[in-house]
PDB file of C-alpha atoms and ligand atoms in Angstrom:
ATOM      1  CA  UNK A   1     -60.201-203.823   9.003  1.00 97.00           C
ATOM      2  CA  UNK A   2     -59.250-200.283   7.658  1.00 97.00           C
ATOM      3  CA  UNK A   3     -57.501-197.317   9.750  1.00 97.00           C
ATOM      4  CA  UNK A   4     -59.519-194.041   9.129  1.00 94.00           C
ATOM      5  CA  UNK A   5     -57.830-190.805   9.793  1.00 94.00           C
ATOM      6  CA  UNK A   6     -58.927-187.482  11.200  1.00 92.00           C
ATOM      7  CA  UNK A   7     -57.125-184.448  10.080  1.00 93.00           C
ATOM      8  CA  UNK A   8     -57.070-181.279  11.998  1.00 95.00           C
ATOM      9  CA  UNK A   9     -55.910-177.979  11.432  1.00 96.00           C
ATOM     10  CA  UNK A  10     -54.670-174.796  13.321  1.00 98.00           C
ATOM     11  CA  UNK A  11     -53.471-171.178  12.192  1.00 98.00           C
ATOM     12  CA  UNK A  12     -50.812-169.742  14.264  1.00 98.00           C
ATOM     13  CA  UNK A  13     -50.206-166.355  14.492  1.00 98.00           C
ATOM     14  CA  UNK A  14     -47.334-165.083  15.759  1.00 97.00           C
ATOM     15  CA  UNK A  15     -48.356-161.541  17.411  1.00 96.00           C
ATOM     16  CA  UNK A  16     -51.732-160.121  18.205  1.00 96.00           C
ATOM     17  CA  UNK A  17     -51.347-157.316  15.413  1.00 97.00           C
ATOM     18  CA  UNK A  18     -51.649-159.774  12.916  1.00 98.00           C
ATOM     19  CA  UNK A  19     -55.492-160.314  14.058  1.00 97.00           C
ATOM     20  CA  UNK A  20     -58.424-158.887  12.611  1.00 97.00           C
ATOM     21  CA  UNK A  21     -58.548-155.224  15.199  1.00 98.00           C
ATOM     22  CA  UNK A  22     -62.462-156.731  16.809  1.00 98.00           C
ATOM     23  CA  UNK A  23     -60.065-159.747  17.362  1.00 98.00           C
ATOM     24  CA  UNK A  24     -57.314-157.852  19.132  1.00 98.00           C
ATOM     25  CA  UNK A  25     -60.060-156.518  21.339  1.00 98.00           C
ATOM     26  CA  UNK A  26     -61.674-159.616  22.299  1.00 98.00           C
ATOM     27  CA  UNK A  27     -58.546-160.907  23.192  1.00 98.00           C
ATOM     28  CA  UNK A  28     -57.344-157.844  25.544  1.00 98.00           C
ATOM     29  CA  UNK A  29     -60.903-158.208  26.827  1.00 98.00           C
ATOM     30  CA  UNK A  30     -59.741-161.993  27.647  1.00 98.00           C
ATOM     31  CA  UNK A  31     -56.526-160.852  29.402  1.00 98.00           C
ATOM     32  CA  UNK A  32     -58.568-158.212  31.576  1.00 98.00           C
ATOM     33  CA  UNK A  33     -61.000-160.329  32.784  1.00 98.00           C
ATOM     34  CA  UNK A  34     -57.937-163.432  33.424  1.00 98.00           C
ATOM     35  CA  UNK A  35     -56.561-160.746  35.652  1.00 98.00           C
ATOM     36  CA  UNK A  36     -59.224-160.998  37.975  1.00 98.00           C
ATOM     37  CA  UNK A  37     -60.176-164.886  38.111  1.00 98.00           C
ATOM     38  CA  UNK A  38     -60.461-166.604  41.337  1.00 98.00           C
ATOM     39  CA  UNK A  39     -57.628-168.554  41.227  1.00 98.00           C
ATOM     40  CA  UNK A  40     -56.060-169.021  44.857  1.00 98.00           C
ATOM     41  CA  UNK A  41     -55.398-173.151  44.844  1.00 98.00           C
ATOM     42  CA  UNK A  42     -53.860-173.582  41.334  1.00 98.00           C
ATOM     43  CA  UNK A  43     -52.052-169.558  41.062  1.00 98.00           C
ATOM     44  CA  UNK A  44     -53.143-170.368  37.271  1.00 98.00           C
ATOM     45  CA  UNK A  45     -55.564-167.567  35.659  1.00 98.00           C
ATOM     46  CA  UNK A  46     -57.833-167.679  32.833  1.00 98.00           C
ATOM     47  CA  UNK A  47     -60.064-165.481  30.738  1.00 98.00           C
ATOM     48  CA  UNK A  48     -62.095-166.203  28.121  1.00 98.00           C
ATOM     49  CA  UNK A  49     -64.022-163.599  25.952  1.00 98.00           C
ATOM     50  CA  UNK A  50     -67.271-164.490  23.204  1.00 98.00           C
ATOM     51  CA  UNK A  51     -68.181-161.752  20.617  1.00 98.00           C
ATOM     52  CA  UNK A  52     -71.878-162.141  20.027  1.00 98.00           C
ATOM     53  CA  UNK A  53     -73.694-161.483  16.940  1.00 98.00           C
ATOM     54  CA  UNK A  54     -75.900-158.725  18.813  1.00 97.00           C
ATOM     55  CA  UNK A  55     -72.425-157.166  19.297  1.00 97.00           C
ATOM     56  CA  UNK A  56     -72.518-158.071  23.047  1.00 98.00           C
ATOM     57  CA  UNK A  57     -69.050-159.348  24.573  1.00 98.00           C
ATOM     58  CA  UNK A  58     -69.403-161.818  27.360  1.00 98.00           C
ATOM     59  CA  UNK A  59     -65.647-162.585  29.741  1.00 98.00           C
ATOM     60  CA  UNK A  60     -65.447-165.238  32.079  1.00 98.00           C
ATOM     61  CA  UNK A  61     -62.564-166.338  34.281  1.00 98.00           C
ATOM     62  CA  UNK A  62     -62.013-169.493  35.952  1.00 98.00           C
ATOM     63  CA  UNK A  63     -63.445-169.914  39.964  1.00 98.00           C
ATOM     64  CA  UNK A  64     -61.898-171.958  42.081  1.00 98.00           C
ATOM     65  CA  UNK A  65     -63.392-173.662  45.351  1.00 98.00           C
ATOM     66  CA  UNK A  66     -61.701-175.349  48.135  1.00 98.00           C
ATOM     67  CA  UNK A  67     -63.505-178.202  46.935  1.00 98.00           C
ATOM     68  CA  UNK A  68     -61.727-178.485  43.976  1.00 98.00           C
ATOM     69  CA  UNK A  69     -63.729-180.092  41.521  1.00 98.00           C
ATOM     70  CA  UNK A  70     -66.638-177.420  42.663  1.00 98.00           C
ATOM     71  CA  UNK A  71     -64.789-174.884  40.740  1.00 98.00           C
ATOM     72  CA  UNK A  72     -65.452-173.990  36.910  1.00 98.00           C
ATOM     73  CA  UNK A  73     -63.210-173.235  33.888  1.00 98.00           C
ATOM     74  CA  UNK A  74     -63.246-169.742  32.487  1.00 98.00           C
ATOM     75  CA  UNK A  75     -64.422-171.065  29.168  1.00 98.00           C
ATOM     76  CA  UNK A  76     -67.479-172.589  30.743  1.00 98.00           C
ATOM     77  CA  UNK A  77     -68.123-169.541  32.923  1.00 98.00           C
ATOM     78  CA  UNK A  78     -68.482-167.506  29.845  1.00 98.00           C
ATOM     79  CA  UNK A  79     -70.539-169.925  27.426  1.00 98.00           C
ATOM     80  CA  UNK A  80     -72.853-170.571  29.919  1.00 98.00           C
ATOM     81  CA  UNK A  81     -73.056-166.926  30.525  1.00 98.00           C
ATOM     82  CA  UNK A  82     -73.709-166.178  27.345  1.00 98.00           C
ATOM     83  CA  UNK A  83     -76.284-169.244  27.016  1.00 98.00           C
ATOM     84  CA  UNK A  84     -78.298-167.857  30.007  1.00 98.00           C
ATOM     85  CA  UNK A  85     -78.360-163.793  29.258  1.00 98.00           C
ATOM     86  CA  UNK A  86     -78.162-163.934  25.841  1.00 98.00           C
ATOM     87  CA  UNK A  87     -79.999-167.928  24.464  1.00 97.00           C
ATOM     88  CA  UNK A  88     -80.866-166.314  20.731  1.00 97.00           C
ATOM     89  CA  UNK A  89     -77.460-164.887  19.625  1.00 98.00           C
ATOM     90  CA  UNK A  90     -74.765-166.611  17.946  1.00 98.00           C
ATOM     91  CA  UNK A  91     -71.048-166.798  19.355  1.00 98.00           C
ATOM     92  CA  UNK A  92     -69.417-165.335  16.643  1.00 98.00           C
ATOM     93  CA  UNK A  93     -65.611-165.561  18.334  1.00 98.00           C
ATOM     94  CA  UNK A  94     -63.985-166.985  21.380  1.00 98.00           C
ATOM     95  CA  UNK A  95     -60.561-165.892  22.727  1.00 98.00           C
ATOM     96  CA  UNK A  96     -59.328-167.616  25.469  1.00 98.00           C
ATOM     97  CA  UNK A  97     -55.727-166.588  27.366  1.00 98.00           C
ATOM     98  CA  UNK A  98     -54.105-168.175  30.256  1.00 98.00           C
ATOM     99  CA  UNK A  99     -51.085-167.265  32.354  1.00 98.00           C
ATOM    100  CA  UNK A 100     -49.896-168.851  35.747  1.00 98.00           C
ATOM    101  CA  UNK A 101     -48.780-166.623  38.632  1.00 97.00           C
ATOM    102  CA  UNK A 102     -45.527-168.727  38.983  1.00 97.00           C
ATOM    103  CA  UNK A 103     -44.349-168.846  35.328  1.00 95.00           C
ATOM    104  CA  UNK A 104     -44.475-166.883  32.797  1.00 95.00           C
ATOM    105  CA  UNK A 105     -47.019-168.973  29.861  1.00 93.00           C
ATOM    106  CA  UNK A 106     -45.210-168.642  26.195  1.00 93.00           C
ATOM    107  CA  UNK A 107     -47.630-171.041  24.491  1.00 93.00           C
ATOM    108  CA  UNK A 108     -51.092-171.172  23.728  1.00 96.00           C
ATOM    109  CA  UNK A 109     -53.298-172.558  26.311  1.00 94.00           C
ATOM    110  CA  UNK A 110     -55.732-174.743  24.559  1.00 95.00           C
ATOM    111  CA  UNK A 111     -59.336-175.622  26.639  1.00 98.00           C
ATOM    112  CA  UNK A 112     -59.733-178.462  28.630  1.00 98.00           C
ATOM    113  CA  UNK A 113     -61.666-181.838  27.151  1.00 98.00           C
ATOM    114  CA  UNK A 114     -64.913-180.597  29.284  1.00 98.00           C
ATOM    115  CA  UNK A 115     -64.392-176.930  28.208  1.00 98.00           C
ATOM    116  CA  UNK A 116     -64.378-178.379  24.428  1.00 98.00           C
ATOM    117  CA  UNK A 117     -67.504-180.713  24.642  1.00 98.00           C
ATOM    118  CA  UNK A 118     -69.322-177.783  26.556  1.00 98.00           C
ATOM    119  CA  UNK A 119     -68.254-175.464  23.319  1.00 98.00           C
ATOM    120  CA  UNK A 120     -69.297-178.163  20.895  1.00 98.00           C
ATOM    121  CA  UNK A 121     -72.881-178.146  22.512  1.00 98.00           C
ATOM    122  CA  UNK A 122     -73.255-174.232  21.581  1.00 97.00           C
ATOM    123  CA  UNK A 123     -71.679-174.750  18.267  1.00 97.00           C
ATOM    124  CA  UNK A 124     -74.469-177.170  17.516  1.00 97.00           C
ATOM    125  CA  UNK A 125     -77.148-175.524  18.969  1.00 97.00           C
ATOM    126  CA  UNK A 126     -76.215-172.164  16.763  1.00 97.00           C
ATOM    127  CA  UNK A 127     -75.431-174.388  13.738  1.00 97.00           C
ATOM    128  CA  UNK A 128     -72.393-172.109  13.210  1.00 98.00           C
ATOM    129  CA  UNK A 129     -69.034-172.854  13.646  1.00 98.00           C
ATOM    130  CA  UNK A 130     -66.965-170.834  16.783  1.00 98.00           C
ATOM    131  CA  UNK A 131     -63.409-169.743  15.729  1.00 98.00           C
ATOM    132  CA  UNK A 132     -61.439-170.223  18.717  1.00 98.00           C
ATOM    133  CA  UNK A 133     -58.518-167.653  19.470  1.00 98.00           C
ATOM    134  CA  UNK A 134     -56.124-169.216  22.171  1.00 98.00           C
ATOM    135  CA  UNK A 135     -52.787-167.998  23.746  1.00 98.00           C
ATOM    136  CA  UNK A 136     -50.559-168.131  26.819  1.00 98.00           C
ATOM    137  CA  UNK A 137     -49.557-165.034  28.271  1.00 97.00           C
ATOM    138  CA  UNK A 138     -47.228-164.228  25.631  1.00 96.00           C
ATOM    139  CA  UNK A 139     -46.432-165.572  22.461  1.00 96.00           C
ATOM    140  CA  UNK A 140     -48.122-167.345  19.062  1.00 97.00           C
ATOM    141  CA  UNK A 141     -51.981-166.981  19.244  1.00 98.00           C
ATOM    142  CA  UNK A 142     -53.491-170.179  17.321  1.00 98.00           C
ATOM    143  CA  UNK A 143     -56.704-170.169  15.699  1.00 98.00           C
ATOM    144  CA  UNK A 144     -59.398-173.336  15.447  1.00 98.00           C
ATOM    145  CA  UNK A 145     -61.895-172.153  12.668  1.00 98.00           C
ATOM    146  CA  UNK A 146     -64.449-174.765  14.585  1.00 97.00           C
ATOM    147  CA  UNK A 147     -64.415-176.673  18.151  1.00 96.00           C
ATOM    148  CA  UNK A 148     -64.139-179.707  15.715  1.00 95.00           C
ATOM    149  CA  UNK A 149     -60.535-179.285  15.333  1.00 97.00           C
ATOM    150  CA  UNK A 150     -60.083-179.373  18.669  1.00 97.00           C
ATOM    151  CA  UNK A 151     -62.358-182.151  19.275  1.00 97.00           C
ATOM    152  CA  UNK A 152     -62.782-184.350  16.482  1.00 95.00           C
ATOM    153  CA  UNK A 153     -65.345-187.079  16.296  1.00 94.00           C
ATOM    154  CA  UNK A 154     -67.384-185.212  18.775  1.00 95.00           C
ATOM    155  CA  UNK A 155     -70.235-186.497  21.022  1.00 95.00           C
ATOM    156  CA  UNK A 156     -73.391-184.571  20.499  1.00 93.00           C
ATOM    157  CA  UNK A 157     -77.112-185.392  20.602  1.00 92.00           C
ATOM    158  CA  UNK A 158     -77.302-187.064  16.828  1.00 92.00           C
ATOM    159  CA  UNK A 159     -75.679-190.099  19.107  1.00 95.00           C
ATOM    160  CA  UNK A 160     -78.477-190.353  21.510  1.00 96.00           C
TER     161      UNK A 160
HETATM  162  N1  THU B 201     -58.449-174.051  33.641  1.00 87.82           N
HETATM  163  C1  THU B 201     -59.240-173.230  32.745  1.00 87.82           C
HETATM  164  O1  THU B 201     -60.273-171.686  33.185  1.00 87.82           O
HETATM  165  N2  THU B 201     -59.530-173.481  31.230  1.00 87.82           N
HETATM  166  C2  THU B 201     -59.115-174.824  30.871  1.00 87.82           C
HETATM  167  O2  THU B 201     -59.366-174.848  29.540  1.00 87.82           O
HETATM  168  C3  THU B 201     -58.101-175.377  31.639  1.00 87.82           C
HETATM  169  C4  THU B 201     -57.962-175.245  33.160  1.00 87.82           C
HETATM  170  C5  THU B 201     -58.741-173.321  34.970  1.00 87.82           C
HETATM  171  C6  THU B 201     -58.851-174.669  35.571  1.00 87.82           C
HETATM  172  C7  THU B 201     -58.408-174.429  37.074  1.00 87.82           C
HETATM  173  O3  THU B 201     -58.878-173.052  37.939  1.00 87.82           O
HETATM  174  C8  THU B 201     -56.849-174.083  36.584  1.00 87.82           C
HETATM  175  O4  THU B 201     -57.105-173.792  35.322  1.00 87.82           O
HETATM  176  C9  THU B 201     -56.050-175.134  36.763  1.00 87.82           C
HETATM  177  O5  THU B 201     -56.341-176.125  36.351  1.00 87.82           O
END
Protein backbone atom coordinates (compact mmCIF):
# COMPACT_ATOMS: atom_id res chain seq x y z
CA UNK A 1 0.00 0.00 0.00
CA UNK A 2 1.14 3.52 -0.69
CA UNK A 3 -0.38 6.96 -0.72
CA UNK A 4 -0.19 9.31 -3.61
CA UNK A 5 -0.79 13.02 -3.40
CA UNK A 6 -1.80 15.41 -6.13
CA UNK A 7 -0.77 19.03 -5.79
CA UNK A 8 -2.77 21.83 -7.21
CA UNK A 9 -1.92 25.50 -7.49
CA UNK A 10 -3.78 28.79 -7.82
CA UNK A 11 -2.61 32.38 -8.12
CA UNK A 12 -4.42 35.03 -6.08
CA UNK A 13 -4.81 38.60 -7.29
CA UNK A 14 -6.11 41.21 -4.87
CA UNK A 15 -7.60 43.49 -7.47
CA UNK A 16 -8.49 43.60 -11.14
CA UNK A 17 -5.78 46.18 -11.75
CA UNK A 18 -3.16 43.45 -11.10
CA UNK A 19 -4.37 41.49 -14.12
CA UNK A 20 -3.06 41.95 -17.67
CA UNK A 21 -5.05 44.56 -19.59
CA UNK A 22 -6.73 42.06 -21.92
CA UNK A 23 -7.85 39.92 -18.96
CA UNK A 24 -9.26 42.97 -17.17
CA UNK A 25 -11.32 43.66 -20.27
CA UNK A 26 -12.37 40.02 -20.49
CA UNK A 27 -13.51 40.06 -16.86
CA UNK A 28 -15.38 43.30 -17.49
CA UNK A 29 -17.29 41.55 -20.29
CA UNK A 30 -18.05 38.67 -17.93
CA UNK A 31 -19.46 41.18 -15.41
CA UNK A 32 -21.62 42.81 -18.10
CA UNK A 33 -23.05 39.49 -19.32
CA UNK A 34 -23.51 38.29 -15.70
CA UNK A 35 -26.00 41.08 -15.15
CA UNK A 36 -28.12 39.73 -18.02
CA UNK A 37 -28.28 36.18 -16.63
CA UNK A 38 -31.66 34.50 -16.61
CA UNK A 39 -31.72 33.42 -12.97
CA UNK A 40 -35.26 33.98 -11.62
CA UNK A 41 -35.08 30.90 -9.33
CA UNK A 42 -31.69 31.17 -7.65
CA UNK A 43 -31.18 34.93 -8.07
CA UNK A 44 -27.54 33.93 -8.46
CA UNK A 45 -26.03 35.37 -11.62
CA UNK A 46 -22.93 34.03 -13.29
CA UNK A 47 -21.10 35.45 -16.30
CA UNK A 48 -18.38 33.78 -18.36
CA UNK A 49 -16.22 35.28 -21.08
CA UNK A 50 -13.86 33.35 -23.33
CA UNK A 51 -11.02 34.87 -25.30
CA UNK A 52 -10.23 32.88 -28.45
CA UNK A 53 -6.92 32.83 -30.32
CA UNK A 54 -8.65 34.49 -33.30
CA UNK A 55 -9.43 37.50 -31.08
CA UNK A 56 -13.11 36.63 -30.81
CA UNK A 57 -14.79 36.90 -27.39
CA UNK A 58 -17.59 34.45 -26.60
CA UNK A 59 -19.89 35.13 -23.67
CA UNK A 60 -22.32 33.13 -21.56
CA UNK A 61 -24.58 33.57 -18.56
CA UNK A 62 -26.55 31.02 -16.57
CA UNK A 63 -29.93 30.14 -18.04
CA UNK A 64 -32.40 28.70 -15.56
CA UNK A 65 -35.58 26.75 -16.12
CA UNK A 66 -38.75 26.07 -14.13
CA UNK A 67 -37.72 22.42 -14.45
CA UNK A 68 -34.54 23.18 -12.51
CA UNK A 69 -32.12 20.59 -13.98
CA UNK A 70 -32.92 21.81 -17.49
CA UNK A 71 -31.06 25.05 -16.83
CA UNK A 72 -27.40 25.50 -17.69
CA UNK A 73 -24.42 27.19 -16.05
CA UNK A 74 -22.78 30.24 -17.57
CA UNK A 75 -19.48 28.44 -18.19
CA UNK A 76 -21.11 25.72 -20.27
CA UNK A 77 -23.30 28.19 -22.17
CA UNK A 78 -20.09 30.01 -23.15
CA UNK A 79 -17.88 27.02 -23.88
CA UNK A 80 -20.52 25.15 -25.91
CA UNK A 81 -21.23 28.32 -27.85
CA UNK A 82 -17.52 28.68 -28.62
CA UNK A 83 -17.41 25.03 -29.68
CA UNK A 84 -20.34 25.68 -32.01
CA UNK A 85 -19.31 28.97 -33.63
CA UNK A 86 -15.52 28.62 -33.66
CA UNK A 87 -14.71 24.90 -33.48
CA UNK A 88 -11.16 25.38 -34.81
CA UNK A 89 -10.24 28.25 -32.50
CA UNK A 90 -8.37 27.74 -29.26
CA UNK A 91 -9.55 29.25 -25.99
CA UNK A 92 -6.70 31.31 -24.56
CA UNK A 93 -8.42 32.56 -21.40
CA UNK A 94 -11.65 32.23 -19.49
CA UNK A 95 -13.05 34.79 -17.03
CA UNK A 96 -15.88 33.94 -14.63
CA UNK A 97 -17.75 36.10 -12.15
CA UNK A 98 -20.73 35.32 -9.94
CA UNK A 99 -23.00 37.54 -7.87
CA UNK A 100 -26.13 36.99 -5.83
CA UNK A 101 -29.05 39.42 -5.96
CA UNK A 102 -29.52 38.94 -2.22
CA UNK A 103 -26.02 39.12 -0.70
CA UNK A 104 -22.67 40.28 -1.96
CA UNK A 105 -20.24 37.54 -3.00
CA UNK A 106 -16.86 38.65 -1.73
CA UNK A 107 -14.76 35.60 -2.54
CA UNK A 108 -13.98 33.83 -5.81
CA UNK A 109 -16.73 31.53 -7.06
CA UNK A 110 -15.25 28.42 -8.67
CA UNK A 111 -16.95 26.60 -11.57
CA UNK A 112 -19.10 23.66 -10.51
CA UNK A 113 -18.03 20.07 -11.08
CA UNK A 114 -20.04 19.58 -14.27
CA UNK A 115 -18.57 22.76 -15.75
CA UNK A 116 -15.06 21.62 -14.83
CA UNK A 117 -15.62 18.36 -16.67
CA UNK A 118 -16.96 20.26 -19.69
CA UNK A 119 -14.05 22.70 -19.72
CA UNK A 120 -11.68 19.71 -19.44
CA UNK A 121 -13.07 18.30 -22.68
CA UNK A 122 -12.13 21.49 -24.56
CA UNK A 123 -8.72 21.70 -22.93
CA UNK A 124 -7.98 18.16 -24.16
CA UNK A 125 -9.48 18.94 -27.56
CA UNK A 126 -7.29 21.98 -28.14
CA UNK A 127 -4.18 20.42 -26.57
CA UNK A 128 -3.50 23.68 -24.79
CA UNK A 129 -4.18 24.73 -21.22
CA UNK A 130 -6.96 27.19 -20.53
CA UNK A 131 -6.11 29.78 -17.88
CA UNK A 132 -9.25 30.34 -15.81
CA UNK A 133 -9.76 33.57 -13.84
CA UNK A 134 -12.66 33.59 -11.40
CA UNK A 135 -14.07 35.99 -8.87
CA UNK A 136 -17.20 36.88 -6.94
CA UNK A 137 -18.77 40.30 -7.21
CA UNK A 138 -15.86 41.97 -5.42
CA UNK A 139 -12.68 40.76 -3.75
CA UNK A 140 -9.83 38.54 -4.82
CA UNK A 141 -9.51 37.01 -8.24
CA UNK A 142 -8.14 33.48 -8.49
CA UNK A 143 -6.25 32.17 -11.49
CA UNK A 144 -5.99 28.50 -12.31
CA UNK A 145 -3.38 28.12 -15.10
CA UNK A 146 -5.13 25.04 -16.35
CA UNK A 147 -8.40 23.27 -15.73
CA UNK A 148 -6.30 20.43 -14.31
CA UNK A 149 -5.70 22.49 -11.16
CA UNK A 150 -9.44 22.56 -10.52
CA UNK A 151 -10.10 18.97 -11.51
CA UNK A 152 -7.05 16.86 -10.77
CA UNK A 153 -7.15 13.21 -11.89
CA UNK A 154 -9.49 14.18 -14.71
CA UNK A 155 -11.56 11.64 -16.58
CA UNK A 156 -10.84 11.98 -20.30
CA UNK A 157 -11.03 10.06 -23.57
CA UNK A 158 -7.86 8.12 -22.76
CA UNK A 159 -9.82 6.08 -20.22
CA UNK A 160 -12.40 4.96 -22.78
N1 LIG B 1 -24.09 28.32 -11.78
C1 LIG B 1 -23.29 28.66 -12.83
O1 LIG B 1 -23.72 29.33 -13.78
N2 LIG B 1 -22.02 28.23 -12.81
C2 LIG B 1 -21.46 27.47 -11.83
O2 LIG B 1 -20.34 26.99 -11.97
C3 LIG B 1 -22.20 27.26 -10.59
C4 LIG B 1 -23.65 27.54 -10.65
C5 LIG B 1 -25.49 28.73 -11.82
C6 LIG B 1 -26.47 27.60 -11.99
C7 LIG B 1 -27.71 28.18 -11.38
O3 LIG B 1 -28.39 28.94 -12.38
C8 LIG B 1 -27.19 29.14 -10.31
O4 LIG B 1 -25.83 29.37 -10.62
C9 LIG B 1 -27.31 28.58 -8.90
O5 LIG B 1 -26.72 27.33 -8.79
